[in-house]
Amino acid sequence: MAQPGTGHPTNGQFFWVADNVIANDFPDVSTALHHPDGLLAIGGDLEPDTLLNAYRRGIFPWYSQGQPILWWSPDPRCVLEPDQVRISRSLAKTLKKKKFKVTFNRAFADVVRCCAAPRAGGTNTWITPDMASAYIRLHKLGHGISTECWHDGALVGGLYGVAIGRVFFGESMFSLMPDASKAALVHLAEMLNRRRFRIIDCQIHSNHLQTLGATLMPRDIFINILKHYC
């Protein structure tokens, strides 16, 4: 990784947030590094105004416990249009059986906690205690949104993210039963579509997201959408 510099990334350096206080403006996303893809700035804080300012500019925090806050804006961007969720035959059967009870914003903190739990075979999580607290604060301000899937009264799946204007920025999902997180995404997309949301930001591509209908979008197009719909 390149050594931290001051100001915009030049000559292999990237933006360092002096004194751990982010300025009113982040660097332009076009100055993000290519390796690692999208790394834009380091430091700052996770206060609501900082996070909302970042998301509006197509920037999100992603770091591990013990690291400074790392800010990212990868190119291309993984996105999903609310009316383009791909439902497999098996998922359609699960939805038809109404196997899960789906709610919104009933258990935001619990969804974040479940998403933060290490995945099978792993011990680390990028959802640090500071990150969890930051998104719970956004939820209390009306920007943090969760979708929960329940089975026999137990929380078995869900997802959470940030809503600004008519854009939903997805953060993480979890599943303790087959299709639980997928069912949460389908119901979220239906709700967002009814409310005329333009796009769901999935941040970084994965095969799992691709099977659900997510596609890659050039960053400049993504940023233009944010300017119109955030």
mmCIF file of C-alpha atoms in Angstrom:
data_model
loop_
_atom_site.group_PDB
_atom_site.id
_atom_site.type_symbol
_atom_site.label_atom_id
_atom_site.label_comp_id
_atom_site.label_asym_id
_atom_site.label_seq_id
_atom_site.Cartn_x
_atom_site.Cartn_y
_atom_site.Cartn_z
ATOM 1 C CA MET A 1 0.000 0.000 0.000
ATOM 2 C CA ALA A 2 1.232 3.495 -0.797
ATOM 3 C CA GLN A 3 2.476 5.769 1.943
ATOM 4 C CA PRO A 4 -0.052 8.388 3.136
ATOM 5 C CA GLY A 5 0.332 11.818 1.620
ATOM 6 C CA THR A 6 -1.317 15.203 1.992
ATOM 7 C CA GLY A 7 -4.015 16.414 -0.376
ATOM 8 C CA HIS A 8 -5.070 14.621 -3.524
ATOM 9 C CA PRO A 9 -3.456 11.305 -4.503
ATOM 10 C CA THR A 10 -0.366 12.041 -6.599
ATOM 11 C CA ASN A 11 2.734 10.026 -7.340
ATOM 12 C CA GLY A 12 1.390 6.979 -5.526
ATOM 13 C CA GLN A 13 0.157 8.905 -2.490
ATOM 14 C CA PHE A 14 -3.388 9.340 -1.264
ATOM 15 C CA PHE A 15 -5.394 11.834 0.767
ATOM 16 C CA TRP A 16 -4.661 11.887 4.494
ATOM 17 C CA VAL A 17 -7.265 13.515 6.737
ATOM 18 C CA ALA A 18 -5.123 15.741 8.940
ATOM 19 C CA ASP A 19 -5.601 15.579 12.711
ATOM 20 C CA ASN A 20 -8.296 12.949 12.241
ATOM 21 C CA VAL A 21 -10.856 15.608 11.300
ATOM 22 C CA ILE A 22 -12.396 15.337 7.839
ATOM 23 C CA ALA A 23 -12.746 18.559 5.870
ATOM 24 C CA ASN A 24 -16.094 19.688 4.481
ATOM 25 C CA ASP A 25 -15.087 18.165 1.163
ATOM 26 C CA PHE A 26 -13.595 14.769 0.451
ATOM 27 C CA PRO A 27 -11.144 14.520 -2.441
ATOM 28 C CA ASP A 28 -12.760 14.120 -5.847
ATOM 29 C CA VAL A 29 -13.518 10.438 -6.385
ATOM 30 C CA SER A 30 -11.613 10.505 -9.678
ATOM 31 C CA THR A 31 -8.429 10.712 -7.610
ATOM 32 C CA ALA A 32 -9.027 7.364 -5.873
ATOM 33 C CA LEU A 33 -6.294 4.764 -6.225
ATOM 34 C CA HIS A 34 -6.520 1.908 -8.709
ATOM 35 C CA HIS A 35 -4.583 -0.438 -6.421
ATOM 36 C CA PRO A 36 -6.262 -1.085 -4.083
ATOM 37 C CA ASP A 37 -9.256 -0.174 -6.206
ATOM 38 C CA GLY A 38 -11.093 2.847 -4.897
ATOM 39 C CA LEU A 39 -9.046 3.798 -1.834
ATOM 40 C CA LEU A 40 -9.560 7.553 -1.557
ATOM 41 C CA ALA A 41 -8.762 8.861 1.933
ATOM 42 C CA ILE A 42 -7.704 7.888 5.444
ATOM 43 C CA GLY A 43 -8.794 9.174 8.841
ATOM 44 C CA GLY A 44 -11.633 11.453 9.833
ATOM 45 C CA ASP A 45 -14.603 10.321 11.900
ATOM 46 C CA LEU A 46 -17.905 8.490 11.612
ATOM 47 C CA GLU A 47 -20.177 11.327 12.718
ATOM 48 C CA PRO A 48 -23.564 11.455 10.917
ATOM 49 C CA ASP A 49 -22.696 14.564 8.879
ATOM 50 C CA THR A 50 -19.423 12.990 7.748
ATOM 51 C CA LEU A 51 -21.106 9.765 6.672
ATOM 52 C CA LEU A 52 -23.979 11.469 4.880
ATOM 53 C CA ASN A 53 -21.574 13.798 3.081
ATOM 54 C CA ALA A 54 -19.498 10.796 2.020
ATOM 55 C CA TYR A 55 -22.425 8.759 0.717
ATOM 56 C CA ARG A 56 -23.776 11.684 -1.286
ATOM 57 C CA ARG A 57 -20.398 11.787 -3.049
ATOM 58 C CA GLY A 58 -20.210 8.048 -3.699
ATOM 59 C CA ILE A 59 -17.772 7.337 -0.856
ATOM 60 C CA PHE A 60 -18.098 4.793 1.943
ATOM 61 C CA PRO A 61 -15.988 3.688 4.950
ATOM 62 C CA TRP A 62 -14.497 0.188 5.054
ATOM 63 C CA TYR A 63 -11.710 -0.848 7.398
ATOM 64 C CA SER A 64 -10.754 -3.427 10.024
ATOM 65 C CA GLN A 65 -10.425 -3.139 13.763
ATOM 66 C CA GLY A 66 -7.152 -1.410 14.641
ATOM 67 C CA GLN A 67 -6.884 0.458 11.329
ATOM 68 C CA PRO A 68 -7.658 4.146 10.796
ATOM 69 C CA ILE A 69 -10.886 4.806 8.915
ATOM 70 C CA LEU A 70 -10.431 4.056 5.216
ATOM 71 C CA TRP A 71 -12.705 5.751 2.655
ATOM 72 C CA TRP A 72 -13.445 4.112 -0.704
ATOM 73 C CA SER A 73 -15.024 4.859 -4.076
ATOM 74 C CA PRO A 74 -14.342 1.922 -6.429
ATOM 75 C CA ASP A 75 -14.723 2.032 -10.188
ATOM 76 C CA PRO A 76 -16.864 0.423 -11.499
ATOM 77 C CA ARG A 77 -19.596 0.380 -8.879
ATOM 78 C CA CYS A 78 -21.837 -2.607 -8.150
ATOM 79 C CA VAL A 79 -25.491 -1.498 -8.286
ATOM 80 C CA LEU A 80 -28.968 -2.983 -8.384
ATOM 81 C CA GLU A 81 -32.091 -1.319 -9.720
ATOM 82 C CA PRO A 82 -35.053 -1.957 -7.388
ATOM 83 C CA ASP A 83 -37.234 -3.403 -10.160
ATOM 84 C CA GLN A 84 -34.476 -5.648 -11.527
ATOM 85 C CA VAL A 85 -33.979 -8.095 -8.640
ATOM 86 C CA ARG A 86 -33.501 -11.579 -10.070
ATOM 87 C CA ILE A 87 -35.622 -14.209 -8.308
ATOM 88 C CA SER A 88 -34.583 -17.820 -8.835
ATOM 89 C CA ARG A 89 -37.113 -20.638 -8.948
ATOM 90 C CA SER A 90 -36.136 -21.867 -5.503
ATOM 91 C CA LEU A 91 -36.396 -18.372 -4.038
ATOM 92 C CA ALA A 92 -39.764 -17.878 -5.724
ATOM 93 C CA LYS A 93 -41.007 -21.054 -4.032
ATOM 94 C CA THR A 94 -39.774 -19.815 -0.661
ATOM 95 C CA LEU A 95 -41.509 -16.465 -1.138
ATOM 96 C CA LYS A 96 -44.720 -18.135 -2.267
ATOM 97 C CA LYS A 97 -44.788 -20.285 0.866
ATOM 98 C CA LYS A 98 -44.446 -17.116 2.983
ATOM 99 C CA LYS A 99 -41.878 -18.901 5.080
ATOM 100 C CA PHE A 100 -40.648 -15.660 6.634
ATOM 101 C CA LYS A 101 -42.310 -12.701 8.253
ATOM 102 C CA VAL A 102 -40.612 -9.577 6.888
ATOM 103 C CA THR A 103 -40.482 -6.263 8.732
ATOM 104 C CA PHE A 104 -38.724 -2.926 8.342
ATOM 105 C CA ASN A 105 -36.848 -1.056 11.060
ATOM 106 C CA ARG A 106 -38.133 -3.261 13.851
ATOM 107 C CA ALA A 107 -34.688 -4.475 14.980
ATOM 108 C CA PHE A 108 -32.045 -2.302 13.345
ATOM 109 C CA ALA A 109 -29.404 -2.749 16.056
ATOM 110 C CA ASP A 110 -29.929 -6.523 16.098
ATOM 111 C CA VAL A 111 -29.488 -6.711 12.322
ATOM 112 C CA VAL A 112 -26.229 -4.758 12.560
ATOM 113 C CA ARG A 113 -25.045 -7.059 15.364
ATOM 114 C CA CYS A 114 -25.831 -10.169 13.314
ATOM 115 C CA CYS A 115 -24.126 -8.730 10.238
ATOM 116 C CA ALA A 116 -21.066 -7.972 12.372
ATOM 117 C CA ALA A 117 -20.711 -11.557 13.574
ATOM 118 C CA PRO A 118 -17.732 -13.314 11.923
ATOM 119 C CA ARG A 119 -18.696 -15.474 8.967
ATOM 120 C CA ALA A 120 -18.284 -19.232 9.084
ATOM 121 C CA GLY A 121 -14.617 -20.125 9.254
ATOM 122 C CA GLY A 122 -13.543 -16.568 9.994
ATOM 123 C CA THR A 123 -12.681 -14.564 13.079
ATOM 124 C CA ASN A 124 -12.654 -10.960 11.862
ATOM 125 C CA THR A 125 -15.336 -8.477 10.865
ATOM 126 C CA TRP A 126 -15.160 -5.093 9.175
ATOM 127 C CA ILE A 127 -18.196 -3.892 11.170
ATOM 128 C CA THR A 128 -16.243 -2.602 14.148
ATOM 129 C CA PRO A 129 -18.005 -1.408 17.326
ATOM 130 C CA ASP A 130 -17.473 2.181 16.163
ATOM 131 C CA MET A 131 -19.021 1.384 12.786
ATOM 132 C CA ALA A 132 -22.016 -0.309 14.418
ATOM 133 C CA SER A 133 -22.599 2.680 16.709
ATOM 134 C CA ALA A 134 -22.306 5.089 13.775
ATOM 135 C CA TYR A 135 -25.022 3.365 11.757
ATOM 136 C CA ILE A 136 -27.297 3.064 14.762
ATOM 137 C CA ARG A 137 -26.993 6.854 15.104
ATOM 138 C CA LEU A 138 -27.950 7.235 11.436
ATOM 139 C CA HIS A 139 -30.953 4.985 12.057
ATOM 140 C CA LYS A 140 -32.123 7.215 14.904
ATOM 141 C CA LEU A 141 -31.865 10.178 12.518
ATOM 142 C CA GLY A 142 -34.063 8.418 9.954
ATOM 143 C CA HIS A 143 -31.354 7.457 7.452
ATOM 144 C CA GLY A 144 -30.442 3.963 8.642
ATOM 145 C CA ILE A 145 -32.872 1.372 7.266
ATOM 146 C CA SER A 146 -33.113 -2.320 8.113
ATOM 147 C CA THR A 147 -35.137 -5.201 6.734
ATOM 148 C CA GLU A 148 -35.698 -8.191 9.006
ATOM 149 C CA CYS A 149 -36.722 -11.773 8.270
ATOM 150 C CA TRP A 150 -38.321 -13.701 11.112
ATOM 151 C CA HIS A 151 -39.100 -17.406 11.485
ATOM 152 C CA ASP A 152 -41.102 -18.649 14.456
ATOM 153 C CA GLY A 153 -40.399 -15.374 16.226
ATOM 154 C CA ALA A 154 -36.612 -15.538 15.754
ATOM 155 C CA LEU A 155 -34.536 -13.138 13.650
ATOM 156 C CA VAL A 156 -33.002 -15.351 10.948
ATOM 157 C CA GLY A 157 -31.939 -12.911 8.254
ATOM 158 C CA GLY A 158 -31.831 -9.306 7.219
ATOM 159 C CA LEU A 159 -29.885 -6.382 5.848
ATOM 160 C CA TYR A 160 -29.233 -2.751 6.613
ATOM 161 C CA GLY A 161 -28.099 0.358 4.797
ATOM 162 C CA VAL A 162 -28.482 4.091 4.411
ATOM 163 C CA ALA A 163 -31.263 5.933 2.581
ATOM 164 C CA ILE A 164 -30.599 9.418 1.213
ATOM 165 C CA GLY A 165 -33.120 10.964 -1.133
ATOM 166 C CA ARG A 166 -34.098 8.189 -3.543
ATOM 167 C CA VAL A 167 -30.897 6.159 -3.282
ATOM 168 C CA PHE A 168 -30.357 3.236 -0.904
ATOM 169 C CA PHE A 169 -26.769 2.451 0.023
ATOM 170 C CA GLY A 170 -26.606 -1.190 1.073
ATOM 171 C CA GLU A 171 -24.106 -2.014 3.800
ATOM 172 C CA SER A 172 -24.399 -5.654 4.836
ATOM 173 C CA MET A 173 -26.716 -8.640 5.066
ATOM 174 C CA PHE A 174 -26.826 -11.887 6.999
ATOM 175 C CA SER A 175 -28.684 -15.173 6.862
ATOM 176 C CA LEU A 176 -29.162 -17.900 9.459
ATOM 177 C CA MET A 177 -31.577 -19.853 7.246
ATOM 178 C CA PRO A 178 -31.500 -20.519 3.495
ATOM 179 C CA ASP A 179 -32.948 -17.638 1.451
ATOM 180 C CA ALA A 180 -33.505 -15.402 4.496
ATOM 181 C CA SER A 181 -31.246 -12.564 3.349
ATOM 182 C CA LYS A 182 -32.473 -12.932 -0.228
ATOM 183 C CA ALA A 183 -36.077 -12.626 0.935
ATOM 184 C CA ALA A 184 -35.113 -9.497 2.865
ATOM 185 C CA LEU A 185 -33.571 -7.995 -0.272
ATOM 186 C CA VAL A 186 -36.621 -8.808 -2.411
ATOM 187 C CA HIS A 187 -38.976 -7.132 0.064
ATOM 188 C CA LEU A 188 -36.670 -4.142 0.422
ATOM 189 C CA ALA A 189 -36.487 -3.725 -3.361
ATOM 190 C CA GLU A 190 -40.281 -3.898 -3.647
ATOM 191 C CA MET A 191 -40.646 -1.220 -0.983
ATOM 192 C CA LEU A 192 -38.011 0.996 -2.600
ATOM 193 C CA ASN A 193 -39.624 0.553 -6.012
ATOM 194 C CA ARG A 194 -42.981 1.679 -4.639
ATOM 195 C CA ARG A 195 -41.251 4.767 -3.259
ATOM 196 C CA ARG A 196 -39.591 5.419 -6.623
ATOM 197 C CA PHE A 197 -36.036 4.891 -5.469
ATOM 198 C CA ARG A 198 -33.643 5.069 -8.394
ATOM 199 C CA ILE A 199 -30.931 2.629 -7.352
ATOM 200 C CA ILE A 200 -29.494 0.348 -4.675
ATOM 201 C CA ASP A 201 -25.755 0.771 -4.178
ATOM 202 C CA CYS A 202 -24.132 -2.622 -3.538
ATOM 203 C CA GLN A 203 -20.631 -1.083 -3.448
ATOM 204 C CA ILE A 204 -18.362 -3.980 -4.446
ATOM 205 C CA HIS A 205 -19.115 -6.810 -6.890
ATOM 206 C CA SER A 206 -19.617 -10.356 -5.676
ATOM 207 C CA ASN A 207 -20.931 -13.458 -7.414
ATOM 208 C CA HIS A 208 -23.721 -13.640 -4.836
ATOM 209 C CA LEU A 209 -24.920 -10.123 -5.677
ATOM 210 C CA GLN A 210 -24.643 -10.853 -9.387
ATOM 211 C CA THR A 211 -27.002 -13.821 -9.055
ATOM 212 C CA LEU A 212 -29.528 -11.420 -7.531
ATOM 213 C CA GLY A 213 -29.365 -9.062 -10.504
ATOM 214 C CA ALA A 214 -26.629 -6.630 -9.525
ATOM 215 C CA THR A 215 -24.537 -5.175 -12.348
ATOM 216 C CA LEU A 216 -21.411 -3.042 -12.676
ATOM 217 C CA MET A 217 -21.772 0.654 -13.469
ATOM 218 C CA PRO A 218 -18.979 3.109 -14.376
ATOM 219 C CA ARG A 219 -18.283 5.355 -11.401
ATOM 220 C CA ASP A 220 -18.917 8.596 -13.286
ATOM 221 C CA ILE A 221 -22.434 7.449 -14.224
ATOM 222 C CA PHE A 222 -23.058 6.362 -10.642
ATOM 223 C CA ILE A 223 -21.920 9.747 -9.302
ATOM 224 C CA ASN A 224 -24.206 11.516 -11.772
ATOM 225 C CA ILE A 225 -27.167 9.485 -10.477
ATOM 226 C CA LEU A 226 -26.312 10.526 -6.912
ATOM 227 C CA LYS A 227 -26.279 14.187 -7.938
ATOM 228 C CA HIS A 228 -29.827 13.864 -9.264
ATOM 229 C CA TYR A 229 -31.414 11.551 -6.691
ATOM 230 C CA CYS A 230 -29.658 12.228 -3.348
#
